[in-house]
Every structure is written in structure tokens, then in C-alpha cells.
Amino acid sequence: GNSVTQMEGPVTLSEEAFLTINCTYTATGYPSLFWYVQYPGEGLQLLLKATKADDKGSNKGFEATYRKETTSFHLEKGSVQVSDSAVYFCALDDPGYSSASKIIFGSGTRLSIRP
Amino acid sequence: GAVVSQHPSRVICKSGTSVKIECRSLDFQATTMFWYRQFPKQSLMLMATSNEGSKATYEQGVEKDKFLINHASLTLSTLTVTSAHPEDSSFYICSASEQNTEAFFGQGTRLTVV
């Protein structure tokens, strides 16, 4: 079945460091890919998305490129801030689902940024 | 983006009682709503999918008699945890979608059963 695998955390970085969180997926068809962020004590927020191969999603300095050949959607940011500390979820929508937007999530990666 | 409001954000209840969680789409018609639960330090697991006016479809391993889902209107779905026990303590979150478009998530409800 469809699934998402992302790197385990926690990831701890110093402020202004470069961030990569790896994500790979398995899917039949052509899913859309997402990164969601969950700040402490809050619900999920969509961070960015890409709907087809070679698309790049970007938001708040974060980027991820939909790589069909490697089935990957790695999240990157050139210079992280303390306020980026959160849990990040890679996800895809199930293209075989008859209705809308069944989202399949990865296990989440907790990111902590040191001042 | 569209707004999905979930209420309450936190609830503490006694073991054996029932708790109702509401999920509302504020500015669009949610033809489909999804309910997830998240255990500490784990990912979100889909519990069930509800389409307006139809019975919910539950994922394997989710007890439909324990987690009652009602999607009576295009803007409201409710999840009732019946006869709650401490092991039901979790973070419950809903998402709503209008006709094959992007799903938007509520803020989540942290349930603690004591």
C-alpha cells in the first residue's frame, strides 16, 4: 500500500544551520506530496506541497522538490531559526482514494533548534 | 486557506463517561471529513472517513461502536468517544475537504481520561 518514510528524529541543530529532513514515499499513481508542521501545543499546519513531478514547494524559507525518479520529497532550509522548532510530517494523498484528500502521514521528525 | 474549527481543544473526563468532539468547516462545505488520532511521539493515524449524510468508514482496528462519528451536515462532523478509558487518552484531529480538494486540519483536541 501507499506509505511514507521519513528520517527519525529528534534532530537538533544550532541556529542558522542548514536543515535537511529526508522523506521517501511509496505510491501507486501520482500522489500530491506535502510537508505539515506541528508547533508545540498546536494542530497541524500545511507547510508546503507539490502536486506533480519536478514541482518545488516552498514556504517560510523551506523547500522540497517532488522527485519521481527517487520517490523523494526531502525538506530543506538554508538557515534555521529557533522558531522552526516543531514536529515535521511528510505526507501524501492517496491517489486511489475515491473521495477527497485521504492523507497518509510519515512518522514525524522532531526538530529542535538551539539559540 | 479555508478554516476548520475543532472544539474543545482540551478535555478531561472521568473513565466510563462519553466525550463529544466537534469539527466544523467555517467557510466551505465539507463533503468529506477525516478523523485522526495521534499518540505521544507518534504519527497521525487515520481512524475513519465520513461523507455527509452517510455512515462513516472506519479503518481496520478502529471500533466503530466506541468511536461514533456523525456527519449530519456539510459543515459539522462529531466524534464521540463512548465509555472512555485512560487508553483512549490521545490527541484527536479532524480534517475537512470539499469535493476532491485539499483537506484542511482543525487545531486538534487533547483528550485525557482519568
JSON list of C-alpha atoms in Angstrom, two decimals:
[
{"chain": "A", "resi": 1, "resn": "GLY", "atom": "CA", "xyz": [0.00, 0.00, 0.00]},
{"chain": "A", "resi": 2, "resn": "ASN", "atom": "CA", "xyz": [0.89, 3.66, -0.07]},
{"chain": "A", "resi": 3, "resn": "SER", "atom": "CA", "xyz": [3.30, 4.78, 2.59]},
{"chain": "A", "resi": 4, "resn": "VAL", "atom": "CA", "xyz": [5.69, 7.50, 3.64]},
{"chain": "A", "resi": 5, "resn": "THR", "atom": "CA", "xyz": [9.06, 7.02, 5.31]},
{"chain": "A", "resi": 6, "resn": "GLN", "atom": "CA", "xyz": [10.89, 9.93, 6.88]},
{"chain": "A", "resi": 7, "resn": "MET", "atom": "CA", "xyz": [14.06, 10.21, 8.86]},
{"chain": "A", "resi": 8, "resn": "GLU", "atom": "CA", "xyz": [13.75, 9.59, 12.54]},
{"chain": "A", "resi": 9, "resn": "GLY", "atom": "CA", "xyz": [14.39, 12.33, 14.97]},
{"chain": "A", "resi": 10, "resn": "PRO", "atom": "CA", "xyz": [14.97, 14.08, 17.07]},
{"chain": "A", "resi": 11, "resn": "VAL", "atom": "CA", "xyz": [17.11, 16.43, 15.04]},
{"chain": "A", "resi": 12, "resn": "THR", "atom": "CA", "xyz": [18.95, 19.11, 16.99]},
{"chain": "A", "resi": 13, "resn": "LEU", "atom": "CA", "xyz": [20.69, 21.95, 15.19]},
{"chain": "A", "resi": 14, "resn": "SER", "atom": "CA", "xyz": [22.17, 25.30, 16.03]},
{"chain": "A", "resi": 15, "resn": "GLU", "atom": "CA", "xyz": [20.51, 28.46, 14.79]},
{"chain": "A", "resi": 16, "resn": "GLU", "atom": "CA", "xyz": [21.42, 29.35, 11.18]},
{"chain": "A", "resi": 17, "resn": "ALA", "atom": "CA", "xyz": [22.42, 25.76, 10.37]},
{"chain": "A", "resi": 18, "resn": "PHE", "atom": "CA", "xyz": [21.32, 24.05, 7.17]},
{"chain": "A", "resi": 19, "resn": "LEU", "atom": "CA", "xyz": [18.42, 21.63, 7.54]},
{"chain": "A", "resi": 20, "resn": "THR", "atom": "CA", "xyz": [17.52, 18.53, 5.59]},
{"chain": "A", "resi": 21, "resn": "ILE", "atom": "CA", "xyz": [14.80, 16.12, 6.62]},
{"chain": "A", "resi": 22, "resn": "ASN", "atom": "CA", "xyz": [14.62, 13.14, 4.31]},
{"chain": "A", "resi": 23, "resn": "CYS", "atom": "CA", "xyz": [11.34, 11.72, 3.07]},
{"chain": "A", "resi": 24, "resn": "THR", "atom": "CA", "xyz": [10.63, 8.93, 0.61]},
{"chain": "A", "resi": 25, "resn": "TYR", "atom": "CA", "xyz": [7.32, 7.53, -0.46]},
{"chain": "A", "resi": 26, "resn": "THR", "atom": "CA", "xyz": [5.70, 4.50, -2.00]},
{"chain": "A", "resi": 27, "resn": "ALA", "atom": "CA", "xyz": [2.55, 5.03, -4.00]},
{"chain": "A", "resi": 28, "resn": "THR", "atom": "CA", "xyz": [0.58, 3.78, -6.94]},
{"chain": "A", "resi": 29, "resn": "GLY", "atom": "CA", "xyz": [-0.45, 6.51, -9.29]},
{"chain": "A", "resi": 30, "resn": "TYR", "atom": "CA", "xyz": [0.60, 10.11, -8.91]},
{"chain": "A", "resi": 31, "resn": "PRO", "atom": "CA", "xyz": [0.02, 11.48, -5.43]},
{"chain": "A", "resi": 32, "resn": "SER", "atom": "CA", "xyz": [0.46, 15.02, -4.24]},
{"chain": "A", "resi": 33, "resn": "LEU", "atom": "CA", "xyz": [3.14, 15.38, -1.60]},
{"chain": "A", "resi": 34, "resn": "PHE", "atom": "CA", "xyz": [3.03, 17.55, 1.49]},
{"chain": "A", "resi": 35, "resn": "TRP", "atom": "CA", "xyz": [5.01, 18.73, 4.44]},
{"chain": "A", "resi": 36, "resn": "TYR", "atom": "CA", "xyz": [3.00, 19.57, 7.54]},
{"chain": "A", "resi": 37, "resn": "VAL", "atom": "CA", "xyz": [4.34, 21.25, 10.66]},
{"chain": "A", "resi": 38, "resn": "GLN", "atom": "CA", "xyz": [3.07, 20.90, 14.21]},
{"chain": "A", "resi": 39, "resn": "TYR", "atom": "CA", "xyz": [4.30, 23.55, 16.62]},
{"chain": "A", "resi": 40, "resn": "PRO", "atom": "CA", "xyz": [4.26, 22.73, 20.34]},
{"chain": "A", "resi": 41, "resn": "GLY", "atom": "CA", "xyz": [0.72, 22.57, 21.65]},
{"chain": "A", "resi": 42, "resn": "GLU", "atom": "CA", "xyz": [-0.87, 23.26, 18.27]},
{"chain": "A", "resi": 43, "resn": "GLY", "atom": "CA", "xyz": [-2.54, 21.34, 15.48]},
{"chain": "A", "resi": 44, "resn": "LEU", "atom": "CA", "xyz": [-1.21, 20.62, 12.04]},
{"chain": "A", "resi": 45, "resn": "GLN", "atom": "CA", "xyz": [-0.44, 23.31, 9.53]},
{"chain": "A", "resi": 46, "resn": "LEU", "atom": "CA", "xyz": [0.33, 22.75, 5.90]},
{"chain": "A", "resi": 47, "resn": "LEU", "atom": "CA", "xyz": [3.86, 23.99, 5.29]},
{"chain": "A", "resi": 48, "resn": "LEU", "atom": "CA", "xyz": [4.22, 23.31, 1.59]},
{"chain": "A", "resi": 49, "resn": "LYS", "atom": "CA", "xyz": [3.10, 20.95, -1.13]},
{"chain": "A", "resi": 50, "resn": "ALA", "atom": "CA", "xyz": [3.89, 19.76, -4.63]},
{"chain": "A", "resi": 51, "resn": "THR", "atom": "CA", "xyz": [1.35, 18.19, -6.91]},
{"chain": "A", "resi": 52, "resn": "LYS", "atom": "CA", "xyz": [3.45, 16.70, -9.70]},
{"chain": "A", "resi": 53, "resn": "ALA", "atom": "CA", "xyz": [6.94, 15.53, -10.56]},
{"chain": "A", "resi": 54, "resn": "ASP", "atom": "CA", "xyz": [9.67, 18.20, -10.50]},
{"chain": "A", "resi": 55, "resn": "ASP", "atom": "CA", "xyz": [7.42, 20.69, -8.74]},
{"chain": "A", "resi": 56, "resn": "LYS", "atom": "CA", "xyz": [9.07, 22.60, -5.92]},
{"chain": "A", "resi": 57, "resn": "GLY", "atom": "CA", "xyz": [7.00, 23.59, -2.93]},
{"chain": "A", "resi": 58, "resn": "SER", "atom": "CA", "xyz": [8.26, 26.47, -0.81]},
{"chain": "A", "resi": 59, "resn": "ASN", "atom": "CA", "xyz": [7.14, 28.47, 2.20]},
{"chain": "A", "resi": 60, "resn": "LYS", "atom": "CA", "xyz": [8.82, 30.34, 5.08]},
{"chain": "A", "resi": 61, "resn": "GLY", "atom": "CA", "xyz": [12.25, 29.56, 3.66]},
{"chain": "A", "resi": 62, "resn": "PHE", "atom": "CA", "xyz": [11.56, 25.83, 3.46]},
{"chain": "A", "resi": 63, "resn": "GLU", "atom": "CA", "xyz": [11.70, 23.99, 0.15]},
{"chain": "A", "resi": 64, "resn": "ALA", "atom": "CA", "xyz": [11.01, 20.49, -1.11]},
{"chain": "A", "resi": 65, "resn": "THR", "atom": "CA", "xyz": [11.15, 19.12, -4.64]},
{"chain": "A", "resi": 66, "resn": "TYR", "atom": "CA", "xyz": [8.96, 16.27, -5.89]},
{"chain": "A", "resi": 67, "resn": "ARG", "atom": "CA", "xyz": [11.44, 13.72, -7.27]},
{"chain": "A", "resi": 68, "resn": "LYS", "atom": "CA", "xyz": [9.62, 10.94, -9.05]},
{"chain": "A", "resi": 69, "resn": "GLU", "atom": "CA", "xyz": [12.80, 9.12, -10.08]},
{"chain": "A", "resi": 70, "resn": "THR", "atom": "CA", "xyz": [13.94, 8.74, -6.48]},
{"chain": "A", "resi": 71, "resn": "THR", "atom": "CA", "xyz": [10.42, 8.83, -4.96]},
{"chain": "A", "resi": 72, "resn": "SER", "atom": "CA", "xyz": [11.60, 11.50, -2.57]},
{"chain": "A", "resi": 73, "resn": "PHE", "atom": "CA", "xyz": [10.42, 14.83, -1.17]},
{"chain": "A", "resi": 74, "resn": "HIS", "atom": "CA", "xyz": [13.19, 16.00, 1.13]},
{"chain": "A", "resi": 75, "resn": "LEU", "atom": "CA", "xyz": [12.60, 19.13, 3.19]},
{"chain": "A", "resi": 76, "resn": "GLU", "atom": "CA", "xyz": [15.37, 21.74, 3.24]},
{"chain": "A", "resi": 77, "resn": "LYS", "atom": "CA", "xyz": [16.02, 25.14, 4.76]},
{"chain": "A", "resi": 78, "resn": "GLY", "atom": "CA", "xyz": [19.20, 27.11, 4.37]},
{"chain": "A", "resi": 79, "resn": "SER", "atom": "CA", "xyz": [19.24, 28.80, 7.78]},
{"chain": "A", "resi": 80, "resn": "VAL", "atom": "CA", "xyz": [17.02, 27.58, 10.57]},
{"chain": "A", "resi": 81, "resn": "GLN", "atom": "CA", "xyz": [15.70, 29.68, 13.43]},
{"chain": "A", "resi": 82, "resn": "VAL", "atom": "CA", "xyz": [14.68, 28.82, 16.98]},
{"chain": "A", "resi": 83, "resn": "SER", "atom": "CA", "xyz": [11.07, 29.40, 15.94]},
{"chain": "A", "resi": 84, "resn": "ASP", "atom": "CA", "xyz": [11.35, 26.49, 13.49]},
{"chain": "A", "resi": 85, "resn": "SER", "atom": "CA", "xyz": [11.42, 24.05, 16.39]},
{"chain": "A", "resi": 86, "resn": "ALA", "atom": "CA", "xyz": [8.48, 21.76, 15.77]},
{"chain": "A", "resi": 87, "resn": "VAL", "atom": "CA", "xyz": [7.49, 18.33, 14.51]},
{"chain": "A", "resi": 88, "resn": "TYR", "atom": "CA", "xyz": [7.52, 17.96, 10.74]},
{"chain": "A", "resi": 89, "resn": "PHE", "atom": "CA", "xyz": [5.40, 15.40, 8.92]},
{"chain": "A", "resi": 90, "resn": "CYS", "atom": "CA", "xyz": [5.88, 14.28, 5.35]},
{"chain": "A", "resi": 91, "resn": "ALA", "atom": "CA", "xyz": [2.64, 13.11, 3.76]},
{"chain": "A", "resi": 92, "resn": "LEU", "atom": "CA", "xyz": [0.93, 12.14, 0.55]},
{"chain": "A", "resi": 93, "resn": "ASP", "atom": "CA", "xyz": [-2.63, 11.97, -0.55]},
{"chain": "A", "resi": 94, "resn": "ASP", "atom": "CA", "xyz": [-3.92, 8.62, -1.59]},
{"chain": "A", "resi": 95, "resn": "PRO", "atom": "CA", "xyz": [-4.44, 8.81, -5.35]},
{"chain": "A", "resi": 96, "resn": "GLY", "atom": "CA", "xyz": [-6.53, 5.65, -5.33]},
{"chain": "A", "resi": 97, "resn": "TYR", "atom": "CA", "xyz": [-9.00, 7.01, -2.85]},
{"chain": "A", "resi": 98, "resn": "SER", "atom": "CA", "xyz": [-12.42, 7.53, -4.31]},
{"chain": "A", "resi": 99, "resn": "SER", "atom": "CA", "xyz": [-13.11, 10.61, -2.26]},
{"chain": "A", "resi": 100, "resn": "ALA", "atom": "CA", "xyz": [-11.02, 13.61, -1.45]},
{"chain": "A", "resi": 101, "resn": "SER", "atom": "CA", "xyz": [-7.79, 14.02, 0.38]},
{"chain": "A", "resi": 102, "resn": "LYS", "atom": "CA", "xyz": [-7.12, 10.93, 2.43]},
{"chain": "A", "resi": 103, "resn": "ILE", "atom": "CA", "xyz": [-3.72, 11.87, 3.77]},
{"chain": "A", "resi": 104, "resn": "ILE", "atom": "CA", "xyz": [-1.11, 9.31, 4.71]},
{"chain": "A", "resi": 105, "resn": "PHE", "atom": "CA", "xyz": [1.50, 10.62, 7.12]},
{"chain": "A", "resi": 106, "resn": "GLY", "atom": "CA", "xyz": [5.05, 9.71, 7.89]},
{"chain": "A", "resi": 107, "resn": "SER", "atom": "CA", "xyz": [6.08, 9.17, 11.47]},
{"chain": "A", "resi": 108, "resn": "GLY", "atom": "CA", "xyz": [7.17, 12.75, 12.02]},
{"chain": "A", "resi": 109, "resn": "THR", "atom": "CA", "xyz": [10.56, 14.28, 12.77]},
{"chain": "A", "resi": 110, "resn": "ARG", "atom": "CA", "xyz": [11.03, 16.42, 15.84]},
{"chain": "A", "resi": 111, "resn": "LEU", "atom": "CA", "xyz": [13.32, 19.37, 15.17]},
{"chain": "A", "resi": 112, "resn": "SER", "atom": "CA", "xyz": [14.92, 21.38, 17.95]},
{"chain": "A", "resi": 113, "resn": "ILE", "atom": "CA", "xyz": [16.95, 24.50, 17.23]},
{"chain": "A", "resi": 114, "resn": "ARG", "atom": "CA", "xyz": [19.45, 25.77, 19.79]},
{"chain": "A", "resi": 115, "resn": "PRO", "atom": "CA", "xyz": [19.97, 29.54, 20.07]},
{"chain": "B", "resi": 1, "resn": "GLY", "atom": "CA", "xyz": [-6.83, 28.99, 3.24]},
{"chain": "B", "resi": 2, "resn": "ALA", "atom": "CA", "xyz": [-10.09, 27.53, 4.47]},
{"chain": "B", "resi": 3, "resn": "VAL", "atom": "CA", "xyz": [-10.76, 27.34, 8.20]},
{"chain": "B", "resi": 4, "resn": "VAL", "atom": "CA", "xyz": [-11.64, 24.25, 10.17]},
{"chain": "B", "resi": 5, "resn": "SER", "atom": "CA", "xyz": [-12.55, 24.72, 13.80]},
{"chain": "B", "resi": 6, "resn": "GLN", "atom": "CA", "xyz": [-12.34, 21.91, 16.29]},
{"chain": "B", "resi": 7, "resn": "HIS", "atom": "CA", "xyz": [-13.85, 22.05, 19.77]},
{"chain": "B", "resi": 8, "resn": "PRO", "atom": "CA", "xyz": [-12.92, 21.59, 22.53]},
{"chain": "B", "resi": 9, "resn": "SER", "atom": "CA", "xyz": [-9.17, 21.98, 22.33]},
{"chain": "B", "resi": 10, "resn": "ARG", "atom": "CA", "xyz": [-8.68, 20.17, 25.61]},
{"chain": "B", "resi": 11, "resn": "VAL", "atom": "CA", "xyz": [-10.96, 17.96, 27.64]},
{"chain": "B", "resi": 12, "resn": "ILE", "atom": "CA", "xyz": [-10.52, 15.89, 30.76]},
{"chain": "B", "resi": 13, "resn": "CYS", "atom": "CA", "xyz": [-13.14, 13.31, 31.57]},
{"chain": "B", "resi": 14, "resn": "LYS", "atom": "CA", "xyz": [-13.69, 10.52, 34.01]},
{"chain": "B", "resi": 15, "resn": "SER", "atom": "CA", "xyz": [-13.29, 6.92, 32.99]},
{"chain": "B", "resi": 16, "resn": "GLY", "atom": "CA", "xyz": [-16.58, 5.47, 31.77]},
{"chain": "B", "resi": 17, "resn": "THR", "atom": "CA", "xyz": [-18.06, 8.72, 30.52]},
{"chain": "B", "resi": 18, "resn": "SER", "atom": "CA", "xyz": [-18.51, 9.81, 26.91]},
{"chain": "B", "resi": 19, "resn": "VAL", "atom": "CA", "xyz": [-16.92, 12.78, 25.23]},
{"chain": "B", "resi": 20, "resn": "LYS", "atom": "CA", "xyz": [-18.02, 14.56, 22.07]},
{"chain": "B", "resi": 21, "resn": "ILE", "atom": "CA", "xyz": [-15.61, 16.43, 19.81]},
{"chain": "B", "resi": 22, "resn": "GLU", "atom": "CA", "xyz": [-16.87, 18.78, 17.12]},
{"chain": "B", "resi": 23, "resn": "CYS", "atom": "CA", "xyz": [-15.27, 19.61, 13.81]},
{"chain": "B", "resi": 24, "resn": "ARG", "atom": "CA", "xyz": [-16.68, 22.49, 11.80]},
{"chain": "B", "resi": 25, "resn": "SER", "atom": "CA", "xyz": [-15.78, 23.90, 8.41]},
{"chain": "B", "resi": 26, "resn": "LEU", "atom": "CA", "xyz": [-16.33, 27.62, 8.75]},
{"chain": "B", "resi": 27, "resn": "ASP", "atom": "CA", "xyz": [-16.19, 28.89, 5.20]},
{"chain": "B", "resi": 28, "resn": "PHE", "atom": "CA", "xyz": [-16.72, 25.94, 2.91]},
{"chain": "B", "resi": 29, "resn": "GLN", "atom": "CA", "xyz": [-18.87, 22.86, 2.56]},
{"chain": "B", "resi": 30, "resn": "ALA", "atom": "CA", "xyz": [-17.04, 19.81, 3.79]},
{"chain": "B", "resi": 31, "resn": "THR", "atom": "CA", "xyz": [-18.30, 16.88, 1.78]},
{"chain": "B", "resi": 32, "resn": "THR", "atom": "CA", "xyz": [-15.70, 14.67, 3.42]},
{"chain": "B", "resi": 33, "resn": "MET", "atom": "CA", "xyz": [-14.21, 14.78, 6.90]},
{"chain": "B", "resi": 34, "resn": "PHE", "atom": "CA", "xyz": [-11.43, 12.66, 8.31]},
{"chain": "B", "resi": 35, "resn": "TRP", "atom": "CA", "xyz": [-10.68, 11.83, 11.93]},
{"chain": "B", "resi": 36, "resn": "TYR", "atom": "CA", "xyz": [-7.16, 11.03, 13.12]},
{"chain": "B", "resi": 37, "resn": "ARG", "atom": "CA", "xyz": [-5.62, 10.22, 16.44]},
{"chain": "B", "resi": 38, "resn": "GLN", "atom": "CA", "xyz": [-2.06, 10.80, 17.49]},
{"chain": "B", "resi": 39, "resn": "PHE", "atom": "CA", "xyz": [-0.38, 9.02, 20.35]},
{"chain": "B", "resi": 40, "resn": "PRO", "atom": "CA", "xyz": [2.56, 10.75, 22.04]},
{"chain": "B", "resi": 41, "resn": "LYS", "atom": "CA", "xyz": [5.62, 10.91, 19.82]},
{"chain": "B", "resi": 42, "resn": "GLN", "atom": "CA", "xyz": [3.87, 9.01, 17.04]},
{"chain": "B", "resi": 43, "resn": "SER", "atom": "CA", "xyz": [2.34, 9.92, 13.74]},
{"chain": "B", "resi": 44, "resn": "LEU", "atom": "CA", "xyz": [-1.26, 10.60, 12.97]},
{"chain": "B", "resi": 45, "resn": "MET", "atom": "CA", "xyz": [-3.29, 7.52, 12.26]},
{"chain": "B", "resi": 46, "resn": "LEU", "atom": "CA", "xyz": [-6.47, 7.75, 10.27]},
{"chain": "B", "resi": 47, "resn": "MET", "atom": "CA", "xyz": [-9.43, 6.46, 12.27]},
{"chain": "B", "resi": 48, "resn": "ALA", "atom": "CA", "xyz": [-12.34, 6.99, 9.94]},
{"chain": "B", "resi": 49, "resn": "THR", "atom": "CA", "xyz": [-13.69, 8.89, 6.99]},
{"chain": "B", "resi": 50, "resn": "SER", "atom": "CA", "xyz": [-17.13, 10.42, 6.92]},
{"chain": "B", "resi": 51, "resn": "ASN", "atom": "CA", "xyz": [-19.11, 11.70, 3.99]},
{"chain": "B", "resi": 52, "resn": "GLU", "atom": "CA", "xyz": [-22.03, 13.98, 4.64]},
{"chain": "B", "resi": 53, "resn": "GLY", "atom": "CA", "xyz": [-25.22, 12.03, 5.08]},
{"chain": "B", "resi": 54, "resn": "SER", "atom": "CA", "xyz": [-23.54, 8.62, 5.00]},
{"chain": "B", "resi": 55, "resn": "LYS", "atom": "CA", "xyz": [-22.20, 6.23, 7.57]},
{"chain": "B", "resi": 56, "resn": "ALA", "atom": "CA", "xyz": [-18.55, 6.64, 8.38]},
{"chain": "B", "resi": 57, "resn": "THR", "atom": "CA", "xyz": [-15.96, 4.26, 7.01]},
{"chain": "B", "resi": 58, "resn": "TYR", "atom": "CA", "xyz": [-13.64, 3.04, 9.73]},
{"chain": "B", "resi": 59, "resn": "GLU", "atom": "CA", "xyz": [-10.04, 1.95, 9.33]},
{"chain": "B", "resi": 60, "resn": "GLN", "atom": "CA", "xyz": [-9.08, -1.54, 10.33]},
{"chain": "B", "resi": 61, "resn": "GLY", "atom": "CA", "xyz": [-8.75, -1.94, 14.07]},
{"chain": "B", "resi": 62, "resn": "VAL", "atom": "CA", "xyz": [-10.90, 1.07, 14.98]},
{"chain": "B", "resi": 63, "resn": "GLU", "atom": "CA", "xyz": [-14.01, 0.16, 16.96]},
{"chain": "B", "resi": 64, "resn": "LYS", "atom": "CA", "xyz": [-17.00, 1.84, 15.38]},
{"chain": "B", "resi": 65, "resn": "ASP", "atom": "CA", "xyz": [-19.16, 1.32, 18.45]},
{"chain": "B", "resi": 66, "resn": "LYS", "atom": "CA", "xyz": [-16.62, 3.08, 20.61]},
{"chain": "B", "resi": 67, "resn": "PHE", "atom": "CA", "xyz": [-15.83, 5.96, 18.28]},
{"chain": "B", "resi": 68, "resn": "LEU", "atom": "CA", "xyz": [-19.15, 7.23, 16.98]},
{"chain": "B", "resi": 69, "resn": "ILE", "atom": "CA", "xyz": [-18.93, 9.58, 14.06]},
{"chain": "B", "resi": 70, "resn": "ASN", "atom": "CA", "xyz": [-21.78, 11.70, 12.81]},
{"chain": "B", "resi": 71, "resn": "HIS", "atom": "CA", "xyz": [-21.56, 13.90, 9.73]},
{"chain": "B", "resi": 72, "resn": "ALA", "atom": "CA", "xyz": [-25.07, 15.25, 9.63]},
{"chain": "B", "resi": 73, "resn": "SER", "atom": "CA", "xyz": [-24.39, 18.45, 7.76]},
{"chain": "B", "resi": 74, "resn": "LEU", "atom": "CA", "xyz": [-21.90, 19.87, 5.28]},
{"chain": "B", "resi": 75, "resn": "THR", "atom": "CA", "xyz": [-20.25, 21.94, 7.96]},
{"chain": "B", "resi": 76, "resn": "LEU", "atom": "CA", "xyz": [-20.21, 19.70, 11.01]},
{"chain": "B", "resi": 77, "resn": "SER", "atom": "CA", "xyz": [-18.88, 16.30, 11.97]},
{"chain": "B", "resi": 78, "resn": "THR", "atom": "CA", "xyz": [-18.73, 14.96, 15.50]},
{"chain": "B", "resi": 79, "resn": "LEU", "atom": "CA", "xyz": [-16.64, 12.23, 17.08]},
{"chain": "B", "resi": 80, "resn": "THR", "atom": "CA", "xyz": [-17.99, 10.74, 20.29]},
{"chain": "B", "resi": 81, "resn": "VAL", "atom": "CA", "xyz": [-15.68, 8.61, 22.38]},
{"chain": "B", "resi": 82, "resn": "THR", "atom": "CA", "xyz": [-18.03, 6.37, 24.31]},
{"chain": "B", "resi": 83, "resn": "SER", "atom": "CA", "xyz": [-17.23, 4.87, 27.69]},
{"chain": "B", "resi": 84, "resn": "ALA", "atom": "CA", "xyz": [-13.80, 6.43, 27.59]},
{"chain": "B", "resi": 85, "resn": "HIS", "atom": "CA", "xyz": [-10.88, 4.75, 29.31]},
{"chain": "B", "resi": 86, "resn": "PRO", "atom": "CA", "xyz": [-7.37, 6.01, 30.06]},
{"chain": "B", "resi": 87, "resn": "GLU", "atom": "CA", "xyz": [-6.01, 4.24, 26.99]},
{"chain": "B", "resi": 88, "resn": "ASP", "atom": "CA", "xyz": [-8.24, 6.47, 24.87]},
{"chain": "B", "resi": 89, "resn": "SER", "atom": "CA", "xyz": [-6.25, 9.48, 26.03]},
{"chain": "B", "resi": 90, "resn": "SER", "atom": "CA", "xyz": [-4.78, 10.91, 22.87]},
{"chain": "B", "resi": 91, "resn": "PHE", "atom": "CA", "xyz": [-4.72, 13.86, 20.51]},
{"chain": "B", "resi": 92, "resn": "TYR", "atom": "CA", "xyz": [-7.64, 13.73, 18.10]},
{"chain": "B", "resi": 93, "resn": "ILE", "atom": "CA", "xyz": [-7.61, 15.85, 14.98]},
{"chain": "B", "resi": 94, "resn": "CYS", "atom": "CA", "xyz": [-10.03, 16.26, 12.13]},
{"chain": "B", "resi": 95, "resn": "SER", "atom": "CA", "xyz": [-9.62, 17.41, 8.58]},
{"chain": "B", "resi": 96, "resn": "ALA", "atom": "CA", "xyz": [-12.23, 18.55, 6.11]},
{"chain": "B", "resi": 97, "resn": "SER", "atom": "CA", "xyz": [-12.33, 18.65, 2.36]},
{"chain": "B", "resi": 98, "resn": "GLU", "atom": "CA", "xyz": [-14.71, 19.98, -0.25]},
{"chain": "B", "resi": 99, "resn": "GLN", "atom": "CA", "xyz": [-15.22, 17.82, -3.33]},
{"chain": "B", "resi": 100, "resn": "ASN", "atom": "CA", "xyz": [-11.76, 16.43, -4.13]},
{"chain": "B", "resi": 101, "resn": "THR", "atom": "CA", "xyz": [-9.88, 19.50, -2.99]},
{"chain": "B", "resi": 102, "resn": "GLU", "atom": "CA", "xyz": [-7.20, 19.97, -0.38]},
{"chain": "B", "resi": 103, "resn": "ALA", "atom": "CA", "xyz": [-8.01, 18.91, 3.16]},
{"chain": "B", "resi": 104, "resn": "PHE", "atom": "CA", "xyz": [-7.69, 21.46, 5.97]},
{"chain": "B", "resi": 105, "resn": "PHE", "atom": "CA", "xyz": [-6.99, 20.44, 9.53]},
{"chain": "B", "resi": 106, "resn": "GLY", "atom": "CA", "xyz": [-8.56, 21.51, 12.77]},
{"chain": "B", "resi": 107, "resn": "GLN", "atom": "CA", "xyz": [-6.50, 22.54, 15.77]},
{"chain": "B", "resi": 108, "resn": "GLY", "atom": "CA", "xyz": [-6.94, 19.17, 17.44]},
{"chain": "B", "resi": 109, "resn": "THR", "atom": "CA", "xyz": [-8.40, 18.04, 20.75]},
{"chain": "B", "resi": 110, "resn": "ARG", "atom": "CA", "xyz": [-6.30, 16.67, 23.56]},
{"chain": "B", "resi": 111, "resn": "LEU", "atom": "CA", "xyz": [-8.36, 14.14, 25.48]},
{"chain": "B", "resi": 112, "resn": "THR", "atom": "CA", "xyz": [-7.28, 12.99, 28.89]},
{"chain": "B", "resi": 113, "resn": "VAL", "atom": "CA", "xyz": [-9.26, 10.25, 30.59]},
{"chain": "B", "resi": 114, "resn": "VAL", "atom": "CA", "xyz": [-8.69, 9.96, 34.32]}
]
